[in-house]
Tab-separated table of C-alpha atoms in Angstrom:
chain	number	residue	atom	x	y	z
B	201	MET	CA	84.996	38.098	-18.463
B	202	CYS	CA	81.542	38.550	-19.972
B	203	LYS	CA	78.706	38.068	-17.554
B	204	GLY	CA	76.062	35.400	-18.032
B	205	ALA	CA	72.325	36.024	-18.266
B	206	LEU	CA	69.307	35.044	-16.203
B	207	TYR	CA	66.485	33.137	-17.896
B	208	GLY	CA	63.083	32.720	-16.291
B	209	ILE	CA	61.754	29.526	-17.822
B	210	GLY	CA	58.111	28.520	-17.592
B	211	VAL	CA	57.945	24.723	-17.490
B	212	GLY	CA	54.167	24.360	-17.727
B	213	PRO	CA	51.447	23.154	-15.380
B	214	GLY	CA	52.712	19.645	-14.640
B	215	ASP	CA	52.973	17.382	-17.667
B	216	PRO	CA	56.641	17.321	-18.823
B	217	GLU	CA	55.437	17.021	-22.430
B	218	LEU	CA	53.936	20.519	-22.181
B	219	LEU	CA	57.411	22.067	-21.977
B	220	THR	CA	58.056	24.262	-25.022
B	221	VAL	CA	60.835	23.466	-27.482
B	222	LYS	CA	62.542	26.752	-26.613
B	223	ALA	CA	62.408	26.018	-22.889
B	224	PHE	CA	63.868	22.558	-23.524
B	225	ARG	CA	66.694	23.990	-25.615
B	226	LYS	CA	67.592	26.589	-23.019
B	227	LEU	CA	67.633	23.983	-20.253
B	228	GLN	CA	70.150	22.038	-22.321
B	229	GLU	CA	72.294	25.110	-22.959
B	230	CYS	CA	72.395	26.706	-19.512
B	231	PRO	CA	75.157	25.320	-17.286
B	232	VAL	CA	73.285	26.376	-14.133
B	233	ILE	CA	69.695	25.504	-13.279
B	234	ALA	CA	68.055	27.220	-10.312
B	235	TYR	CA	64.767	26.091	-8.838
B	236	PRO	CA	62.596	26.739	-5.772
B	237	LYS	CA	63.538	24.254	-3.069
B	238	LYS	CA	61.268	23.089	-0.289
B	239	MET	CA	62.686	23.466	3.206
B	240	ARG	CA	61.919	19.880	4.188
B	241	GLY	CA	63.820	18.324	1.333
B	242	SER	CA	61.031	17.118	-0.961
B	243	LYS	CA	61.387	17.910	-4.653
B	244	SER	CA	59.988	21.176	-5.901
B	245	TYR	CA	57.119	20.966	-8.368
B	246	ALA	CA	59.079	22.747	-11.108
B	247	TYR	CA	62.095	20.482	-10.597
B	248	LYS	CA	59.921	17.392	-10.870
B	249	ILE	CA	58.567	18.595	-14.219
B	250	ILE	CA	62.010	19.013	-15.785
B	251	GLU	CA	63.927	16.147	-14.239
B	252	VAL	CA	63.247	13.832	-17.183
B	253	TYR	CA	65.109	16.273	-19.436
B	254	ILE	CA	68.273	16.980	-17.467
B	255	ARG	CA	71.226	15.165	-15.982
B	256	PRO	CA	71.954	16.834	-12.636
B	257	GLU	CA	75.536	15.543	-12.691
B	258	GLU	CA	76.155	17.625	-15.818
B	259	LYS	CA	74.677	20.846	-14.390
B	260	GLU	CA	75.147	23.109	-11.418
B	261	MET	CA	71.845	22.720	-9.595
B	262	LEU	CA	70.864	25.594	-7.299
B	263	GLY	CA	68.053	24.789	-4.903
B	264	LEU	CA	66.820	28.118	-3.518
B	265	ILE	CA	64.503	28.520	-0.543
B	266	PHE	CA	61.683	31.057	-0.760
B	267	PRO	CA	59.918	30.897	2.622
B	268	MET	CA	56.133	31.031	2.831
B	269	THR	CA	55.861	33.719	5.491
B	270	LYS	CA	54.607	37.265	5.921
B	271	ASN	CA	57.608	38.211	8.057
B	272	GLU	CA	59.136	41.029	5.987
B	273	GLU	CA	62.567	40.681	7.593
B	274	VAL	CA	62.781	36.969	6.807
B	275	LEU	CA	61.496	37.495	3.274
B	276	GLU	CA	63.980	40.250	2.490
B	277	ARG	CA	66.879	38.230	3.885
B	278	GLU	CA	66.050	35.061	1.971
B	279	TRP	CA	65.197	36.789	-1.325
B	280	ASN	CA	68.451	38.735	-1.215
B	281	LYS	CA	70.344	35.558	-0.417
B	282	ALA	CA	68.796	33.764	-3.403
B	283	VAL	CA	69.596	36.634	-5.762
B	284	ASP	CA	73.195	36.810	-4.509
B	285	ILE	CA	73.658	33.076	-5.103
B	286	ILE	CA	72.382	33.404	-8.667
B	287	TYR	CA	74.446	36.509	-9.340
B	288	GLU	CA	77.616	34.734	-8.203
B	289	LYS	CA	77.166	32.291	-11.093
B	290	ILE	CA	76.240	35.028	-13.559
B	291	ALA	CA	79.370	36.981	-12.602
B	292	GLN	CA	81.392	33.890	-13.512
B	293	GLY	CA	80.036	34.161	-17.058
B	294	LYS	CA	77.450	31.410	-16.669
B	295	ASP	CA	73.869	31.586	-17.886
B	296	VAL	CA	71.361	30.646	-15.206
B	297	ALA	CA	67.975	29.074	-15.960
B	298	PHE	CA	65.436	29.644	-13.192
B	299	VAL	CA	62.561	27.191	-13.645
B	300	THR	CA	59.051	27.864	-12.460
B	301	GLU	CA	55.799	26.006	-13.007
B	302	GLY	CA	53.347	27.673	-15.353
B	303	ASP	CA	54.454	30.943	-16.897
B	304	PRO	CA	57.284	33.023	-15.351
B	305	LEU	CA	55.352	36.292	-15.569
B	306	LEU	CA	51.968	35.106	-14.278
B	307	TYR	CA	51.791	34.880	-10.470
B	308	SER	CA	55.273	33.373	-10.411
B	309	THR	CA	58.211	33.350	-8.019
B	310	PHE	CA	60.303	34.628	-10.903
B	311	ILE	CA	58.533	37.997	-10.899
B	312	HIS	CA	59.889	39.020	-7.502
B	313	LEU	CA	63.236	37.362	-8.189
B	314	MET	CA	63.572	39.491	-11.326
B	315	LYS	CA	62.587	42.633	-9.422
B	316	VAL	CA	65.215	42.090	-6.708
B	317	MET	CA	67.856	41.200	-9.310
B	318	LYS	CA	67.183	44.429	-11.207
B	319	GLU	CA	67.447	46.443	-7.991
B	320	LYS	CA	70.684	44.864	-6.768
B	321	TYR	CA	72.408	44.072	-10.054
B	322	PRO	CA	70.914	46.279	-12.807
B	323	ASP	CA	73.600	45.222	-15.288
B	324	VAL	CA	72.302	41.638	-15.462
B	325	GLU	CA	70.639	40.628	-18.715
B	326	ILE	CA	67.248	39.045	-17.996
B	327	HIS	CA	65.058	36.996	-20.354
B	328	SER	CA	61.703	35.275	-19.944
B	329	ILE	CA	60.620	32.149	-21.794
B	330	PRO	CA	56.833	31.758	-21.603
B	331	GLY	CA	55.199	28.577	-20.415
B	332	ILE	CA	51.718	27.066	-20.444
B	333	SER	CA	49.923	28.248	-17.312
B	334	SER	CA	47.747	26.142	-15.033
B	335	VAL	CA	44.833	28.245	-16.315
B	336	ASN	CA	45.364	26.989	-19.862
B	337	GLY	CA	46.099	23.499	-18.622
B	338	ALA	CA	42.877	23.365	-16.608
B	339	VAL	CA	40.478	24.510	-19.316
B	340	SER	CA	42.189	22.167	-21.763
B	341	ARG	CA	41.711	19.168	-19.451
B	342	LEU	CA	38.120	20.195	-18.790
B	343	THR	CA	37.492	21.068	-22.459
B	344	ILE	CA	35.850	24.313	-21.360
B	345	PRO	CA	36.345	27.394	-23.588
B	346	LEU	CA	38.094	30.097	-21.601
B	347	ALA	CA	36.804	32.919	-23.814
B	348	ASP	CA	35.104	33.335	-27.162
B	349	GLY	CA	34.288	36.428	-29.218
B	350	ASP	CA	33.806	39.439	-26.945
B	351	GLU	CA	33.645	37.451	-23.712
B	352	GLN	CA	35.693	38.624	-20.739
B	353	VAL	CA	37.854	36.531	-18.428
B	354	ALA	CA	39.256	37.204	-14.960
B	355	ILE	CA	42.134	35.418	-13.211
B	356	ILE	CA	41.774	35.967	-9.467
B	357	PRO	CA	43.903	34.781	-6.524
B	358	ALA	CA	41.270	33.354	-4.162
B	359	ASN	CA	40.987	34.961	-0.718
B	360	ASP	CA	38.407	35.633	1.975
B	361	ASP	CA	37.138	38.835	0.327
B	362	VAL	CA	33.821	37.294	-0.704
B	363	GLU	CA	32.394	40.491	-2.160
B	364	LYS	CA	35.349	40.996	-4.485
B	365	MET	CA	35.144	37.405	-5.722
B	366	ARG	CA	31.380	37.697	-6.177
B	367	LYS	CA	31.815	40.822	-8.312
B	368	ALA	CA	34.452	39.059	-10.410
B	369	ILE	CA	31.923	36.352	-11.256
B	370	GLU	CA	29.112	38.810	-11.892
B	371	ASN	CA	31.234	41.003	-14.177
B	372	HIS	CA	32.929	38.298	-16.278
B	373	ASP	CA	31.878	35.414	-18.483
B	374	ALA	CA	34.522	33.142	-16.987
B	375	VAL	CA	36.630	33.380	-13.849
B	376	VAL	CA	39.613	31.302	-12.792
B	377	PHE	CA	40.271	31.386	-9.053
B	378	LEU	CA	43.839	30.398	-8.176
B	379	LYS	CA	45.008	28.741	-4.946
B	380	VAL	CA	41.520	27.993	-3.670
B	381	ALA	CA	42.510	25.498	-0.967
B	382	LYS	CA	42.138	27.804	2.036
B	383	VAL	CA	38.787	29.281	1.003
B	384	ILE	CA	37.087	26.422	-0.825
B	385	ASP	CA	34.112	26.326	1.567
B	386	VAL	CA	33.618	30.087	1.215
B	387	LEU	CA	33.656	29.782	-2.578
B	388	LEU	CA	31.203	26.896	-2.567
B	389	GLU	CA	28.744	28.837	-0.413
B	390	MET	CA	29.009	31.855	-2.696
B	391	LEU	CA	28.419	29.718	-5.790
B	392	ARG	CA	25.323	28.182	-4.222
B	393	GLU	CA	23.957	31.657	-3.492
B	394	LEU	CA	24.523	32.605	-7.140
B	395	GLY	CA	23.081	29.361	-8.437
B	396	LEU	CA	26.360	28.537	-10.180
B	397	GLU	CA	27.618	25.502	-8.270
B	398	ASN	CA	27.116	23.345	-11.380
B	399	LYS	CA	29.156	25.801	-13.454
B	400	ALA	CA	32.289	25.387	-11.330
B	401	HIS	CA	35.153	22.919	-11.698
B	402	VAL	CA	38.129	22.372	-9.390
B	403	VAL	CA	41.417	20.837	-10.480
B	404	THR	CA	44.530	20.013	-8.448
B	405	LYS	CA	48.017	19.793	-9.987
B	406	VAL	CA	46.501	19.850	-13.446
B	407	THR	CA	48.098	17.677	-16.187
B	408	SER	CA	50.591	16.130	-13.737
B	409	ASP	CA	50.673	12.490	-12.619
B	410	GLU	CA	49.107	13.715	-9.344
B	411	GLU	CA	46.191	15.469	-11.033
B	412	ILE	CA	42.766	15.384	-9.396
B	413	LEU	CA	39.583	16.454	-11.189
B	414	TRP	CA	37.217	17.047	-8.298
B	415	ASN	CA	33.518	16.316	-8.141
B	416	ILE	CA	32.080	19.638	-7.021
B	417	ASN	CA	29.690	17.824	-4.660
B	418	GLU	CA	32.588	16.221	-2.775
B	419	LEU	CA	34.544	19.405	-2.040
B	420	GLU	CA	32.858	20.578	1.158
B	421	GLY	CA	35.556	20.486	3.853
B	422	ALA	CA	38.060	18.826	1.502
B	423	ASP	CA	41.780	19.123	2.261
B	424	LEU	CA	42.989	20.539	-1.044
B	425	ASN	CA	46.572	20.834	-2.182
B	426	TYR	CA	47.989	24.357	-2.527
B	427	LEU	CA	48.146	23.940	-6.320
B	428	SER	CA	44.388	23.814	-6.807
B	429	LEU	CA	42.264	26.150	-8.898
B	430	MET	CA	38.618	26.656	-9.751
B	431	VAL	CA	37.143	27.497	-13.154
B	432	VAL	CA	33.710	29.128	-13.184
B	433	ARG	CA	32.180	29.439	-16.620
B	434	LYS	CA	28.703	31.006	-16.783
């Protein structure tokens, strides 16, 4: 029996209409759809984006848990378990579509999934179907040019390394900080010091029906969702 293939499918930042034609076609063709599953049973963000396009009763739906922990033992166990579950379907000759919000090769769960799959089962054929990232979705909603001419852009996962984030702003014409929820107050203070607080914009779950375009003056101490980013355009 011929083995199936693994497809990492980017399903966009939130709006189901931002799914590409190719991604839509592959979701129709693949008999198995895998998606990140939340431990407490609520729908995953990626699943919610695609649910208008699929009939779960006609597909094998694989909800896979990827724990948010720094415990290396737990991570290795769960990642290996997820890859084994997917490979079982591939070995049966079935193509598997793994859906992820945004783009599968930009800060995505699929990147590590692909790495583990290649290590454990190097014979598996792997493909990536690009998707619109939250970065593109955000600047589109804000109608802010991301880059023009010779301008330089940085995409930075936000953290508590203030100096590194400050240098990113100083050295680039535009910076997109991802996952800003935990350090929003730190970022706001840094922007005030640089005189750039009016050049920053924060968006949560961009383009989705849960989207929030924040007023920068109302963000101090705000309880932001994990899927929040900041665009700073000088």
